[in-house]
CSV table of C-alpha atoms in Angstrom, one decimal:
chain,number,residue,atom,x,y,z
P,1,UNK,CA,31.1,1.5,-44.7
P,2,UNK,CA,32.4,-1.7,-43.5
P,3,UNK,CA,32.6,-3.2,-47.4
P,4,UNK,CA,34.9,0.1,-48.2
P,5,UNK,CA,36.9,-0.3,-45.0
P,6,UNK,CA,38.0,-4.3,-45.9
P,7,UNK,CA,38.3,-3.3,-49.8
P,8,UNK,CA,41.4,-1.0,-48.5
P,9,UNK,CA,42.5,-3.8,-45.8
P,10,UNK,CA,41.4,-2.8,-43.0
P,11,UNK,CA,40.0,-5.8,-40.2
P,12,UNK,CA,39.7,-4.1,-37.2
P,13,UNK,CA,37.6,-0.7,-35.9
P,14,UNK,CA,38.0,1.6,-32.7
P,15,UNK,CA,34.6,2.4,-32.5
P,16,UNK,CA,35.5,5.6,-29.8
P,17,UNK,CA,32.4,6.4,-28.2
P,18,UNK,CA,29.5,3.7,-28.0
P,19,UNK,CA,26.3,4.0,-25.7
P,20,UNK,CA,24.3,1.0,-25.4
P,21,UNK,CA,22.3,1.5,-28.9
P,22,UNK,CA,25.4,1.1,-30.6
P,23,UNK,CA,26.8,-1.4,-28.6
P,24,UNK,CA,23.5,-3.4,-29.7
P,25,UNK,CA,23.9,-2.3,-33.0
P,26,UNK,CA,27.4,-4.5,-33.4
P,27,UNK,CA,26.5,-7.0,-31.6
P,28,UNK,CA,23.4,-7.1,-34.1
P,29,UNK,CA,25.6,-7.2,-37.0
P,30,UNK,CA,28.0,-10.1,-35.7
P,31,UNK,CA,25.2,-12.2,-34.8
P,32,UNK,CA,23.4,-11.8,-38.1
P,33,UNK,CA,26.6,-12.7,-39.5
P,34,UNK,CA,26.8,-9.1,-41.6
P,35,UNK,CA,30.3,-7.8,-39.3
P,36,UNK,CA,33.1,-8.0,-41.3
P,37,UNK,CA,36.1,-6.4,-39.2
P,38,UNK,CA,36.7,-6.7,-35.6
P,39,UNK,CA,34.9,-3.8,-33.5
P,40,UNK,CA,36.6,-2.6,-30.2
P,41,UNK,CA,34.0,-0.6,-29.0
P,42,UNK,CA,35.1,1.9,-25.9
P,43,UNK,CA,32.1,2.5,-23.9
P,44,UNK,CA,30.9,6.0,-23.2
P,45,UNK,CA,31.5,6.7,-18.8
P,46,UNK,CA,30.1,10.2,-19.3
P,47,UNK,CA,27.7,10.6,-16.3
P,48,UNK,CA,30.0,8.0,-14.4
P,49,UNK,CA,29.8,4.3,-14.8
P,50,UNK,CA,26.6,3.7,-12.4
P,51,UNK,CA,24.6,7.2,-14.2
P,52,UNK,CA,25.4,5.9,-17.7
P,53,UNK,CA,25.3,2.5,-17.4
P,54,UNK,CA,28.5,2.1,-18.5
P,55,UNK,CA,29.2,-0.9,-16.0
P,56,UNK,CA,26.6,-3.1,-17.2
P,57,UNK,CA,28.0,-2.7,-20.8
P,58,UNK,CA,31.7,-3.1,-20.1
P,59,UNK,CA,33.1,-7.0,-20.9
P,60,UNK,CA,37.0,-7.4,-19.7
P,61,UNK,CA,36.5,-10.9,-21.1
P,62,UNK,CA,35.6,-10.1,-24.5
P,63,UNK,CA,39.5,-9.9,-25.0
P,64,UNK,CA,41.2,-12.3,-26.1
P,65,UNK,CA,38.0,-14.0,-27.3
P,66,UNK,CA,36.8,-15.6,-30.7
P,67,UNK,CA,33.8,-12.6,-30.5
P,68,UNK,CA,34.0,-9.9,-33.0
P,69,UNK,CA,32.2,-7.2,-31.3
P,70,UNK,CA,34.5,-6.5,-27.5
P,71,UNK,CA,33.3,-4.2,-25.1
P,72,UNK,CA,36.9,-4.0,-22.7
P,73,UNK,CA,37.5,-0.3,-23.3
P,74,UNK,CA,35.8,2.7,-21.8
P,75,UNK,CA,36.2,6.4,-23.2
P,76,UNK,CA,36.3,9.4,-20.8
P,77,UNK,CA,36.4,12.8,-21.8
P,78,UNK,CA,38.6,14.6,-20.3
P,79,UNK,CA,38.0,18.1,-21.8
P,80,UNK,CA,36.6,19.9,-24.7
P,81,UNK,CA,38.3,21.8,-27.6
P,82,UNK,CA,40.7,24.2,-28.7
P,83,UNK,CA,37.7,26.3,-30.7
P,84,UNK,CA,35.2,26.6,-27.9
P,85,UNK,CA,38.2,27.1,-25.3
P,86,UNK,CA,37.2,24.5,-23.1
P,87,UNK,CA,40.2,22.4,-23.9
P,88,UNK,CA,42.0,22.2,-20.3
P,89,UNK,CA,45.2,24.1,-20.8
P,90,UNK,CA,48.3,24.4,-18.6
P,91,UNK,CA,48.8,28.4,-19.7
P,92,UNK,CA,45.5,31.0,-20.0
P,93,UNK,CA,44.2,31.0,-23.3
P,94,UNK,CA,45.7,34.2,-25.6
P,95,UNK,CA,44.1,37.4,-24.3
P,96,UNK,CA,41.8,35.8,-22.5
P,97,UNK,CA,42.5,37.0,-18.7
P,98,UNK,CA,43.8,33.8,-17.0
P,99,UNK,CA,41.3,31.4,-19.0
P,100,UNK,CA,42.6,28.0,-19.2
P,101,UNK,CA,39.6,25.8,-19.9
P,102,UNK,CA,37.9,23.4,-18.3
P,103,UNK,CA,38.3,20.0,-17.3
P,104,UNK,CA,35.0,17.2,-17.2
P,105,UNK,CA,35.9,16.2,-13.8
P,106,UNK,CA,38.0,16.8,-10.9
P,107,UNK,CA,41.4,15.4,-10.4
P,108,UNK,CA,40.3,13.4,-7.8
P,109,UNK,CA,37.0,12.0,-9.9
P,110,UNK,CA,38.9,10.9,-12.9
P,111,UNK,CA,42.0,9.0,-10.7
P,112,UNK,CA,39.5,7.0,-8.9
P,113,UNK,CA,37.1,6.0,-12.3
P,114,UNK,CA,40.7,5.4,-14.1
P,115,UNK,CA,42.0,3.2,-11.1
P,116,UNK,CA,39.1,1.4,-10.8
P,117,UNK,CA,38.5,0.5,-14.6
P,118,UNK,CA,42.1,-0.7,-14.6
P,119,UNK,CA,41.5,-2.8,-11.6
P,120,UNK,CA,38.7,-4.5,-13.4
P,121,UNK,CA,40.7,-5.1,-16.5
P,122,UNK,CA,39.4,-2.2,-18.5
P,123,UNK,CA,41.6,-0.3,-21.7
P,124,UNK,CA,41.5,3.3,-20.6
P,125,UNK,CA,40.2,5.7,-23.8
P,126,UNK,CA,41.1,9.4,-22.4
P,127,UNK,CA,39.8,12.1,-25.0
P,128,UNK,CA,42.4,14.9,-24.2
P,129,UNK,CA,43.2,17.8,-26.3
P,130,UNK,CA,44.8,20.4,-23.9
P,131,UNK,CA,48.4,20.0,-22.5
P,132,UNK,CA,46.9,20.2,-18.9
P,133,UNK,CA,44.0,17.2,-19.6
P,134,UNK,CA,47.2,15.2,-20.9
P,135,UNK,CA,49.0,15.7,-18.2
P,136,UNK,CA,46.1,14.7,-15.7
P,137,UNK,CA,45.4,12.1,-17.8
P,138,UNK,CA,48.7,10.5,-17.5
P,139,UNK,CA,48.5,11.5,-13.8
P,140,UNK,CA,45.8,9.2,-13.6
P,141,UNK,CA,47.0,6.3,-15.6
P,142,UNK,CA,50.4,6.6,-13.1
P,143,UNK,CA,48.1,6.5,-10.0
P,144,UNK,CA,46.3,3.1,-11.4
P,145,UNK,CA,49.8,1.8,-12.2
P,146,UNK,CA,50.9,2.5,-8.6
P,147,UNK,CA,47.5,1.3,-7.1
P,148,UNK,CA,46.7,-1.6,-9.2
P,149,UNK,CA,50.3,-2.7,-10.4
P,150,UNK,CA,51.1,-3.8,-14.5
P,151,UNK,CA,48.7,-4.7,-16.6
P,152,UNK,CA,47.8,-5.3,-20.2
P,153,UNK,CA,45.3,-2.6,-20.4
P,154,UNK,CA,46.9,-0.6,-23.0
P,155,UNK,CA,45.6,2.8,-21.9
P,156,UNK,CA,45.9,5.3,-24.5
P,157,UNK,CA,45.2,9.5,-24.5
P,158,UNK,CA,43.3,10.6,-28.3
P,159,UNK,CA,43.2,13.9,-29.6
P,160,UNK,CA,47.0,15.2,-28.1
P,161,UNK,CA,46.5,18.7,-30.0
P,162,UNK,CA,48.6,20.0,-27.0
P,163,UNK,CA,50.9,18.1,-25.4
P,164,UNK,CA,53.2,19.9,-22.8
P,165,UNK,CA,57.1,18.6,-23.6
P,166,UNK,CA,58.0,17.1,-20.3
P,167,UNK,CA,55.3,14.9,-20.8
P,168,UNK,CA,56.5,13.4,-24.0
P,169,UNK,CA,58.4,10.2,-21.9
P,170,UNK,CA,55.8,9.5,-20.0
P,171,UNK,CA,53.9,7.9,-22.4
P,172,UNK,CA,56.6,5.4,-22.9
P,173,UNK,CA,57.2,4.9,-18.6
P,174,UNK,CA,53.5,4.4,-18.3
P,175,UNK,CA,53.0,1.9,-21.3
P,176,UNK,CA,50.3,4.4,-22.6
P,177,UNK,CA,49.8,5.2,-26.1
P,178,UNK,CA,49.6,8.4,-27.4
P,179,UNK,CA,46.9,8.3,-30.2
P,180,UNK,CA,47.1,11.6,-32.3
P,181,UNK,CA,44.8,12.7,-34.3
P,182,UNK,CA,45.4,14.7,-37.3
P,183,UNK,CA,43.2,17.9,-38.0
């Protein structure tokens, strides 16, 4: 895979989702001197950072470094998806009785994880499909902005299948990119 990706240019990887196997995996590759592209690997929180051991795999000084394999982004997932109606959704789900989805953890859960990856130097990777995860999402990289001051985390919310309208400019006042996905 990594011969094909550099035949059509490409250097660099987002590797979205990475557990400690694959986090091994890379590293395995760049030591062995096999890795041609640079990996950014954002590390799987699901379970929290102490249940999944998240913390012990996270590196805020891999950036910036000569390594090819960094470990200074973490992936939360916000929701689920449009198909299984668990994408969190500002309206009800069509015909569906006040349904609007669900969200991975409470408000209150995913500000405090967000604040206190950004206060460690940690790239915030929100998976968000629904217009209400976006909006909590951005709710939360606002509230480590607030607590935590500027940084050059480059937060950034994947997926975006909804994305409520007022919350197009936020993305630009929080220095957060939107990372769409095409589907």
């Amino acid at each position: 895979g990594l011969a094909v990706a550099n035949g059509f240019g490409i250097t660099a990887i987002v590797d979205a989702a990475v557990d400690a196997d694959g986090l091994a995996t890379w590293r395995t590759l760049e030591s062995d001197g096999r890795l041609t592209a640079r990996i950014v690997t954002s590390i799987d929180t699901s379970g929290g950072l102490e249940a999944s051991g998240a913390l012990g795999l996270l590196d805020p000084a891999s950036r910036g470094s000569a390594a090819l394999v960094r470990a200074d982004a973490a992936k939360i997932f916000v929701d689920g998806v449009l198909e299984g109606e668990t994408a969190a959704l500002l309206e009800p789900y069509d015909g569906r009785d006040g349904a609007t989805g669900t969200l991975n953890q409470s408000w209150e859960d995913l500000r405090d994880l967000v604040v206190a990856l950004d206060a460690r130097n940690i790239q915030v990777h929100m998976h968000a499909i629904g217009d209400r995860a976006v909006r909590e999402g951005l709710d939360a990289i606002e509230a480590a902005r607030a607590a935590n001051g500027p940084r050059d985390n480059r937060h950034h919310i994947s997926q975006l299948q909804l994305v409520h309208p007022d919350d197009y400019p936020r993305f630009g006042r929080l220095d957060a990119a939107a990372n769409g996905q095409a589907r």
